[in-house]
Amino acid sequence: MRFFDAHCHLDHPAFDADRAALLARLRPRLSGLVIAGYDPAHFDRVVSLCDGQFVFGALGLHPHHLGDSRAALDARLAALDRALASRPRGLVAVGECGFDRNASPAARQLASAALAAQIGLAKAHRLGLVLHLVGGVDEATKLLKTNDFSRAMVHRYSGSLAQAERLFALGAVLSFGAEVLRPEAERLRAVLRVAPRGQYALESDAPFNVPRREAGPSDPGVVLELAQAAATVRGSTLATVARETRESARRVFGLCEDGDPEAPRV
Ligand SMILES: [Zn+2]
Ligand SMILES: [Zn+2]
């Protein structure tokens, strides 16, 4: 039984020393993983790791990497468009993109424009969308709705149950990280409990989001622990969680249930 890591940063230098060994350890346990890009400066790094079989990639502009003016943002969006148009092997989504609470009002406006543009790029290139929403859930939901876009996954979901219900109604997938393991995260587990099958995913966000204070950088293997937690929370079995989360990967990333890509897109 294998699980899918819907969001990680395996291209991060933290993995430079033992990436190949780590991938060899992960292959028997995971059905695949998606590396999320966040800055054009690192797109090559992401693309070089994607094999289109086990390692998939997303390219996008994180709200902290938009540049500091509309002109800078436009240049980055153009770079993103070019990277997407080159159709790198294993490319499955645009992202991560969205909102972050630390932004100033001007940066917030830029983030809004950047998200609208990236929804447009996902549509134009027929790709999924990976959302980073630390706050901004309502605004992002509105943008998805007005653009009639449903192939979206909110990574490390942290909104309310009511906001989740609206996203589920749009067809979006919510992805859960190590936060669900925390004793105080009952509100988040309540969302995971009611998520429709095929609309929840599990993710490491490795090397970030370390599940325990004493642990070193996290790695995608943590998804197995998250799957156990999801089975407990949903009163379900591990096999069901494996199947239902692969269904989510199919919905957003266009991947077959066994983790293999569907017929190549044209
Ligand atoms: Zn993120
Ligand atoms: Zn991330």
CSV table of C-alpha atoms and ligand atoms in Angstrom, one decimal:
chain,number,residue,atom,x,y,z
A,1,MET,CA,0.0,0.0,0.0
A,2,ARG,CA,1.5,3.3,-1.1
A,3,PHE,CA,0.7,6.9,-0.4
A,4,PHE,CA,1.1,10.1,-2.3
A,5,ASP,CA,3.0,13.2,-1.0
A,6,ALA,CA,1.0,16.0,-2.5
A,7,HIS,CA,3.5,18.7,-1.7
A,8,CYS,CA,7.1,18.8,-0.8
A,9,HIS,CA,10.4,20.7,-1.7
A,10,LEU,CA,12.7,17.8,-2.4
A,11,ASP,CA,14.8,20.2,-4.6
A,12,HIS,CA,15.8,22.1,-1.4
A,13,PRO,CA,19.5,22.1,-0.6
A,14,ALA,CA,18.7,20.4,2.7
A,15,PHE,CA,18.4,17.2,0.6
A,16,ASP,CA,21.5,17.7,-1.6
A,17,ALA,CA,23.7,15.3,0.4
A,18,ASP,CA,21.4,12.3,0.3
A,19,ARG,CA,18.6,12.9,-2.2
A,20,ALA,CA,19.2,9.8,-4.3
A,21,ALA,CA,19.3,7.6,-1.2
A,22,LEU,CA,16.1,9.2,0.2
A,23,LEU,CA,14.3,8.7,-3.1
A,24,ALA,CA,15.4,5.0,-3.1
A,25,ARG,CA,13.9,4.6,0.4
A,26,LEU,CA,10.7,6.4,-0.5
A,27,ARG,CA,9.9,4.6,-3.7
A,28,PRO,CA,8.5,1.4,-2.1
A,29,ARG,CA,6.4,3.3,0.3
A,30,LEU,CA,5.0,6.2,-1.8
A,31,SER,CA,3.1,6.2,-5.1
A,32,GLY,CA,4.7,9.5,-6.0
A,33,LEU,CA,5.3,13.1,-4.8
A,34,VAL,CA,4.9,16.6,-6.1
A,35,ILE,CA,7.7,19.2,-5.8
A,36,ALA,CA,6.3,22.7,-5.6
A,37,GLY,CA,8.3,25.5,-7.1
A,38,TYR,CA,8.0,29.0,-5.6
A,39,ASP,CA,10.6,31.2,-7.3
A,40,PRO,CA,11.7,31.3,-11.0
A,41,ALA,CA,15.3,31.2,-9.8
A,42,HIS,CA,14.7,27.6,-8.7
A,43,PHE,CA,12.5,26.3,-11.6
A,44,ASP,CA,15.4,24.5,-13.2
A,45,ARG,CA,16.2,22.8,-10.0
A,46,VAL,CA,12.6,21.5,-9.7
A,47,VAL,CA,12.4,20.5,-13.4
A,48,SER,CA,15.7,18.6,-13.3
A,49,LEU,CA,14.3,16.3,-10.6
A,50,CYS,CA,11.0,15.4,-12.2
A,51,ASP,CA,10.8,12.0,-13.9
A,52,GLY,CA,7.1,12.0,-14.7
A,53,GLN,CA,6.9,8.6,-13.1
A,54,PHE,CA,7.4,9.1,-9.4
A,55,VAL,CA,8.6,12.7,-9.1
A,56,PHE,CA,6.2,15.3,-10.4
A,57,GLY,CA,6.5,19.1,-10.3
A,58,ALA,CA,4.6,22.4,-10.0
A,59,LEU,CA,6.0,25.7,-11.0
A,60,GLY,CA,4.7,29.0,-9.6
A,61,LEU,CA,5.3,32.2,-7.7
A,62,HIS,CA,4.9,32.0,-4.0
A,63,PRO,CA,3.5,35.2,-2.4
A,64,HIS,CA,6.9,36.0,-0.9
A,65,HIS,CA,8.6,35.8,-4.3
A,66,LEU,CA,6.6,38.2,-6.4
A,67,GLY,CA,9.1,41.0,-6.7
A,68,ASP,CA,8.3,44.4,-5.3
A,69,SER,CA,6.5,46.1,-8.1
A,70,ARG,CA,3.9,45.3,-10.8
A,71,ALA,CA,6.7,45.4,-13.4
A,72,ALA,CA,8.8,42.9,-11.4
A,73,LEU,CA,5.8,40.6,-11.0
A,74,ASP,CA,5.0,40.8,-14.7
A,75,ALA,CA,8.6,39.8,-15.6
A,76,ARG,CA,8.3,36.8,-13.2
A,77,LEU,CA,4.9,35.8,-14.6
A,78,ALA,CA,6.4,35.9,-18.1
A,79,ALA,CA,9.3,33.6,-16.9
A,80,LEU,CA,6.7,31.3,-15.4
A,81,ASP,CA,4.6,31.2,-18.6
A,82,ARG,CA,7.8,30.4,-20.7
A,83,ALA,CA,8.7,27.6,-18.2
A,84,LEU,CA,5.2,26.1,-18.4
A,85,ALA,CA,5.1,26.4,-22.2
A,86,SER,CA,8.3,24.4,-22.5
A,87,ARG,CA,6.3,21.5,-21.1
A,88,PRO,CA,8.9,19.9,-18.8
A,89,ARG,CA,8.5,16.2,-18.1
A,90,GLY,CA,6.4,15.5,-15.1
A,91,LEU,CA,4.9,19.0,-14.9
A,92,VAL,CA,1.4,18.7,-13.3
A,93,ALA,CA,0.5,22.1,-11.8
A,94,VAL,CA,1.0,25.8,-11.4
A,95,GLY,CA,2.0,26.7,-7.8
A,96,GLU,CA,2.6,27.2,-5.1
A,97,CYS,CA,0.8,30.6,-5.2
A,98,GLY,CA,-1.7,32.5,-3.1
A,99,PHE,CA,-1.6,34.7,0.0
A,100,ASP,CA,0.4,35.0,3.1
A,101,ARG,CA,-0.6,36.9,6.2
A,102,ASN,CA,2.7,38.8,6.6
A,103,ALA,CA,2.2,40.8,3.4
A,104,SER,CA,1.8,44.6,3.5
A,105,PRO,CA,-1.3,46.1,1.8
A,106,ALA,CA,0.7,46.8,-1.3
A,107,ALA,CA,2.1,43.3,-1.4
A,108,ARG,CA,-1.3,41.9,-0.7
A,109,GLN,CA,-2.6,43.7,-3.9
A,110,LEU,CA,0.3,42.3,-5.8
A,111,ALA,CA,-0.5,38.8,-4.5
A,112,SER,CA,-4.1,39.1,-5.6
A,113,ALA,CA,-3.0,40.0,-9.1
A,114,ALA,CA,-0.4,37.2,-9.1
A,115,LEU,CA,-3.0,34.7,-8.0
A,116,ALA,CA,-5.5,35.7,-10.7
A,117,ALA,CA,-2.8,35.6,-13.3
A,118,GLN,CA,-1.6,32.1,-12.2
A,119,ILE,CA,-5.2,30.7,-12.2
A,120,GLY,CA,-5.2,32.0,-15.8
A,121,LEU,CA,-1.9,30.2,-16.6
A,122,ALA,CA,-3.2,26.9,-15.1
A,123,LYS,CA,-6.3,27.2,-17.3
A,124,ALA,CA,-4.3,28.1,-20.4
A,125,HIS,CA,-1.8,25.3,-19.9
A,126,ARG,CA,-4.4,22.8,-18.7
A,127,LEU,CA,-2.6,22.2,-15.4
A,128,GLY,CA,-3.7,21.9,-11.7
A,129,LEU,CA,-3.1,24.7,-9.2
A,130,VAL,CA,-1.4,24.5,-5.8
A,131,LEU,CA,-2.5,27.2,-3.4
A,132,HIS,CA,-0.6,28.5,-0.4
A,133,LEU,CA,-3.2,30.2,1.8
A,134,VAL,CA,-2.0,31.5,5.1
A,135,GLY,CA,-5.1,33.7,5.4
A,136,GLY,CA,-6.8,34.8,2.2
A,137,VAL,CA,-9.0,31.7,2.0
A,138,ASP,CA,-12.1,33.7,1.2
A,139,GLU,CA,-10.4,35.8,-1.5
A,140,ALA,CA,-8.9,32.8,-3.1
A,141,THR,CA,-12.2,30.9,-3.1
A,142,LYS,CA,-13.8,33.9,-4.8
A,143,LEU,CA,-11.1,34.0,-7.5
A,144,LEU,CA,-11.5,30.2,-8.2
A,145,LYS,CA,-15.3,30.7,-8.5
A,146,THR,CA,-15.2,33.7,-10.8
A,147,ASN,CA,-12.6,31.9,-13.0
A,148,ASP,CA,-14.7,28.8,-12.9
A,149,PHE,CA,-11.6,26.8,-11.9
A,150,SER,CA,-11.8,23.6,-9.8
A,151,ARG,CA,-8.5,21.8,-10.3
A,152,ALA,CA,-7.1,23.4,-7.2
A,153,MET,CA,-5.4,22.0,-4.1
A,154,VAL,CA,-4.9,24.1,-1.0
A,155,HIS,CA,-1.7,22.9,0.6
A,156,ARG,CA,-1.4,22.8,4.4
A,157,TYR,CA,-5.0,23.8,4.8
A,158,SER,CA,-5.5,26.0,7.9
A,159,GLY,CA,-8.9,27.6,7.3
A,160,SER,CA,-12.2,27.0,9.1
A,161,LEU,CA,-14.8,24.2,8.5
A,162,ALA,CA,-17.2,26.7,6.8
A,163,GLN,CA,-14.5,27.8,4.4
A,164,ALA,CA,-13.6,24.2,3.7
A,165,GLU,CA,-17.2,23.4,2.9
A,166,ARG,CA,-17.2,26.2,0.3
A,167,LEU,CA,-14.0,24.9,-1.3
A,168,PHE,CA,-15.3,21.3,-1.3
A,169,ALA,CA,-18.4,22.6,-3.1
A,170,LEU,CA,-16.2,24.1,-5.8
A,171,GLY,CA,-14.5,20.8,-6.3
A,172,ALA,CA,-11.2,21.8,-4.7
A,173,VAL,CA,-8.9,19.4,-2.8
A,174,LEU,CA,-7.6,20.3,0.7
A,175,SER,CA,-4.2,19.0,1.7
A,176,PHE,CA,-3.2,18.2,5.3
A,177,GLY,CA,0.3,18.4,6.8
A,178,ALA,CA,1.8,17.4,10.1
A,179,GLU,CA,-0.4,19.9,11.9
A,180,VAL,CA,-3.1,17.2,12.0
A,181,LEU,CA,-0.9,15.3,14.4
A,182,ARG,CA,-0.9,18.0,17.0
A,183,PRO,CA,-3.2,17.3,20.0
A,184,GLU,CA,-4.7,20.9,19.9
A,185,ALA,CA,-5.6,20.6,16.1
A,186,GLU,CA,-9.1,19.3,16.7
A,187,ARG,CA,-10.6,22.0,14.4
A,188,LEU,CA,-8.4,20.8,11.5
A,189,ARG,CA,-9.2,17.2,12.2
A,190,ALA,CA,-12.9,18.1,12.0
A,191,VAL,CA,-12.3,19.3,8.4
A,192,LEU,CA,-10.3,16.1,7.5
A,193,ARG,CA,-13.1,14.0,9.0
A,194,VAL,CA,-15.8,15.4,6.7
A,195,ALA,CA,-13.7,15.8,3.5
A,196,PRO,CA,-15.3,14.1,0.6
A,197,ARG,CA,-13.2,11.2,-0.8
A,198,GLY,CA,-11.0,12.4,-3.6
A,199,GLN,CA,-11.0,15.9,-2.1
A,200,TYR,CA,-8.3,15.5,0.6
A,201,ALA,CA,-4.6,14.9,0.3
A,202,LEU,CA,-1.6,14.4,2.6
A,203,GLU,CA,1.7,16.2,2.4
A,204,SER,CA,5.1,16.6,4.0
A,205,ASP,CA,6.0,20.1,2.8
A,206,ALA,CA,9.5,18.7,3.5
A,207,PRO,CA,12.0,19.9,4.6
A,208,PHE,CA,9.7,22.3,6.3
A,209,ASN,CA,6.8,21.4,8.7
A,210,VAL,CA,8.8,19.2,11.0
A,211,PRO,CA,6.3,17.1,13.0
A,212,ARG,CA,8.2,17.0,16.2
A,213,ARG,CA,10.4,19.6,17.8
A,214,GLU,CA,13.3,17.2,18.3
A,215,ALA,CA,13.3,15.9,14.7
A,216,GLY,CA,15.6,17.2,11.9
A,217,PRO,CA,14.3,18.3,8.5
A,218,SER,CA,11.1,16.4,7.6
A,219,ASP,CA,11.0,14.1,4.7
A,220,PRO,CA,8.1,12.8,2.5
A,221,GLY,CA,8.1,9.6,4.6
A,222,VAL,CA,6.0,11.4,7.2
A,223,VAL,CA,3.0,10.9,4.9
A,224,LEU,CA,2.7,7.4,6.2
A,225,GLU,CA,2.2,8.7,9.7
A,226,LEU,CA,-0.3,11.2,8.3
A,227,ALA,CA,-2.2,8.4,6.5
A,228,GLN,CA,-2.5,6.5,9.8
A,229,ALA,CA,-3.8,9.7,11.5
A,230,ALA,CA,-6.3,10.3,8.6
A,231,ALA,CA,-7.6,6.7,8.9
A,232,THR,CA,-8.2,7.1,12.6
A,233,VAL,CA,-9.8,10.5,12.2
A,234,ARG,CA,-12.1,9.3,9.4
A,235,GLY,CA,-12.9,5.9,11.0
A,236,SER,CA,-11.4,4.4,7.9
A,237,THR,CA,-8.7,2.0,6.8
A,238,LEU,CA,-5.2,2.7,5.5
A,239,ALA,CA,-6.2,1.1,2.2
A,240,THR,CA,-9.1,3.4,1.8
A,241,VAL,CA,-7.0,6.5,2.6
A,242,ALA,CA,-4.4,5.4,0.1
A,243,ARG,CA,-7.1,5.0,-2.6
A,244,GLU,CA,-9.0,8.2,-1.7
A,245,THR,CA,-5.8,10.4,-1.7
A,246,ARG,CA,-4.7,9.0,-5.0
A,247,GLU,CA,-8.1,10.0,-6.3
A,248,SER,CA,-7.3,13.5,-5.1
A,249,ALA,CA,-4.0,13.4,-7.0
A,250,ARG,CA,-5.9,12.4,-10.1
A,251,ARG,CA,-8.4,15.2,-9.7
A,252,VAL,CA,-5.8,18.0,-9.3
A,253,PHE,CA,-2.7,16.7,-11.0
A,254,GLY,CA,-4.2,14.4,-13.7
A,255,LEU,CA,-2.4,11.4,-12.3
A,256,CYS,CA,-3.8,7.9,-12.7
A,257,GLU,CA,-4.8,6.0,-9.5
A,258,ASP,CA,-1.6,3.9,-9.6
A,259,GLY,CA,0.4,7.1,-9.5
A,260,ASP,CA,1.4,6.9,-13.2
A,261,PRO,CA,0.6,9.8,-15.4
A,262,GLU,CA,-2.4,9.5,-17.7
A,263,ALA,CA,-2.0,9.6,-21.4
A,264,PRO,CA,0.4,12.4,-22.2
A,265,ARG,CA,-1.4,15.7,-22.7
A,266,VAL,CA,-1.2,17.4,-26.0
B,1,ZN,ZN,3.4,26.9,1.1
B,2,ZN,ZN,5.6,24.4,0.3
